[in-house]
Coordinates of C-alpha atoms in Angstrom, one line a residue:
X1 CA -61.3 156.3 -55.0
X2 CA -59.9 159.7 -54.8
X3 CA -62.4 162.7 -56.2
X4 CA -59.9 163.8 -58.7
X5 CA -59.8 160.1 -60.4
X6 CA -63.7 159.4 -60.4
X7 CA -66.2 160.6 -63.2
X8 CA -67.5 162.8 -60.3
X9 CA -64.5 164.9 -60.9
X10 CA -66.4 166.4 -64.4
X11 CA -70.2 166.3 -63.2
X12 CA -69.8 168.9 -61.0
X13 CA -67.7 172.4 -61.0
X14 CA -65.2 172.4 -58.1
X15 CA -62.3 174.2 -56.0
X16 CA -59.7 172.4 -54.6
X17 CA -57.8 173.8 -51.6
X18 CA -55.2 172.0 -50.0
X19 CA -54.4 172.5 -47.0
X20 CA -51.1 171.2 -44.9
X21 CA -53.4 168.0 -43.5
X22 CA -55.3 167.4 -46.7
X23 CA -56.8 168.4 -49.8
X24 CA -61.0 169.8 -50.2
X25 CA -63.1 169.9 -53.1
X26 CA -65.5 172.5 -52.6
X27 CA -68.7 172.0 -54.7
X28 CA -71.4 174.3 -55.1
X29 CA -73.7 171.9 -52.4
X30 CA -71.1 169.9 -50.4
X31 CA -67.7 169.3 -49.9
X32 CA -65.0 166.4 -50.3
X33 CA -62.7 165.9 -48.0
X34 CA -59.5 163.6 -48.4
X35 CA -57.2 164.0 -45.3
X36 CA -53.7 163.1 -45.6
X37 CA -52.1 159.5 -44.4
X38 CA -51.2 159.3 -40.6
X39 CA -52.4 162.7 -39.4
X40 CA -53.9 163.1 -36.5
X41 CA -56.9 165.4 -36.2
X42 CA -57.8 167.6 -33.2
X43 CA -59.8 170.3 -32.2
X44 CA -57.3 172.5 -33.8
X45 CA -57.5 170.8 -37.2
X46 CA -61.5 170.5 -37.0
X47 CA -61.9 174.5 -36.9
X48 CA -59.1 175.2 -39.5
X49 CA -61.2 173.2 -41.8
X50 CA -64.9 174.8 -40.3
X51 CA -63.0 177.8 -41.1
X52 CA -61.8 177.1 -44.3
X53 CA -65.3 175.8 -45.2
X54 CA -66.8 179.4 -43.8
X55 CA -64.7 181.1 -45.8
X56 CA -65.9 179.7 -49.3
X57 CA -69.6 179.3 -48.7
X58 CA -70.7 181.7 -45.9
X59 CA -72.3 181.0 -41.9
X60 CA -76.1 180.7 -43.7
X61 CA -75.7 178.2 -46.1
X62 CA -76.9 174.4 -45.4
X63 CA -74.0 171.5 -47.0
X64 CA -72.9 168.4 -47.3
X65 CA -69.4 166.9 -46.0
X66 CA -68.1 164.3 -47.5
X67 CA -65.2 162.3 -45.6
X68 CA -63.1 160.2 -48.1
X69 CA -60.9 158.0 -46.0
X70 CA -58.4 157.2 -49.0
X71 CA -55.7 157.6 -46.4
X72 CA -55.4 156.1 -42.9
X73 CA -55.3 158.8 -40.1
X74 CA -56.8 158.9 -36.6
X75 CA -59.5 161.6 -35.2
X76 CA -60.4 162.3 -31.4
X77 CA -64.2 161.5 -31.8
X78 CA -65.0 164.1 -28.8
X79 CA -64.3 167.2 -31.5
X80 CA -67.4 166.6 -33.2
X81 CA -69.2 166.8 -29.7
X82 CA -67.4 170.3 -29.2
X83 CA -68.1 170.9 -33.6
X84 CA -71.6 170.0 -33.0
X85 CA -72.0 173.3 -30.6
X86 CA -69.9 175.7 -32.2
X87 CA -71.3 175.2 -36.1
X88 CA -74.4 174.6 -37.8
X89 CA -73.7 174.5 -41.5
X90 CA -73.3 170.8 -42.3
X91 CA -76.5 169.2 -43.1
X92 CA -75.9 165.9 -43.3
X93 CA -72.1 163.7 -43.5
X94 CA -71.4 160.9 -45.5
X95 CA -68.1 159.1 -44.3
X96 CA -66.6 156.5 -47.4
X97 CA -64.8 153.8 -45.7
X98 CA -62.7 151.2 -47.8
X99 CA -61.5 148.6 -45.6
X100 CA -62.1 147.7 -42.2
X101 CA -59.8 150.0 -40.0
X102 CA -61.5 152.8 -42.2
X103 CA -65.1 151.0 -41.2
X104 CA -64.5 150.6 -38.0
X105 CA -63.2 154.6 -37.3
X106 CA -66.1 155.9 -39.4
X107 CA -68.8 153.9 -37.1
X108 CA -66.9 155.2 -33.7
X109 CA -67.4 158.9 -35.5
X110 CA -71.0 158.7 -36.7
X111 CA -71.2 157.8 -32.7
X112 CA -70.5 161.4 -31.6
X113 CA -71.9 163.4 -34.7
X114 CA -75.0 165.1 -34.9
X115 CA -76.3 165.5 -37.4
X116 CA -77.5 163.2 -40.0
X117 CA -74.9 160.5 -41.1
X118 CA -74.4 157.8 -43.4
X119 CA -71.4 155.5 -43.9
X120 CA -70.6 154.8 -47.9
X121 CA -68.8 152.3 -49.9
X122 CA -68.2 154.5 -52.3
X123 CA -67.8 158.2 -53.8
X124 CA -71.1 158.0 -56.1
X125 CA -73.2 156.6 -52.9
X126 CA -72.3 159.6 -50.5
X127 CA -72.8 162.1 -53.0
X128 CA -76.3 160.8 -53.9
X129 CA -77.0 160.4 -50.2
X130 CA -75.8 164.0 -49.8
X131 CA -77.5 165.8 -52.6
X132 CA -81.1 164.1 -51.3
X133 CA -81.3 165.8 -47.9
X134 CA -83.9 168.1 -47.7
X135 CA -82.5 171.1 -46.2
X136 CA -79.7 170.7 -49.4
X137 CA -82.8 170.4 -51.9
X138 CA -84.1 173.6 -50.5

């Protein structure tokens, strides 16, 4: 389910920015991302987003990213090895998978991410899961 047509769309205040590959909720504690169908994303894409995500909450603070995989679209695994060095600021990912292509790519991801990661069923899951990490709390 996409963040603009869930109840979570109301509990919490929001930006949306879209950007040519997808569109990003920016909430005060995490972000939603929904990347568009049959895009591929590269190192290229990766910091346009880490950039994007500097922009609107600063190098210091600690969030949440939130992977939506509404849309079908393939990512080199290695970025987030390359990510992993270059950032700190995500605290925790929760990648939503609805079917099993969207399973299957979310498990080869959480394989080269470092930080903590849970795969999600749904929206309402990874935001809980999100919003109960410590360093998120604090």
């Amino acid at each position: 389910m996409k963040f603009e047509e869930s109840k979570n769309i109301i509990e919490f205040v929001h930006k949306k920015i879209q950007l040519p590959f997808g569109r990003f909720f920016i909430c005060e504690d995490f972000v939603v991302a929904e990347l568009n169908q049959e895009i591929h994303v590269d190192w290229l894409t990766i910091q346009k987003i880490a950039h994007m995500i500097i922009e609107q909450y600063g190098t210091s603070k600690k969030i949440g990213f939130i992977s939506n995989k509404v849309n079908s679209y393939s990512i080199d695994p290695f970025v987030w090895v390359t990510f992993s060095k270059e950032y700190d600021f995500i605290e925790s990912t929760a990648i939503i998978w609805y079917n099993n292509a969207g399973f299957m790519s979310a498990t080869l991801e959480k394989m080269f991410l470092k930080n903590n990661v849970k795969l999600c069923e749904s929206l309402e899951e990874a935001i809980h899961w999100v919003l109960s990490s410590e360093e998120i709390k604090n």
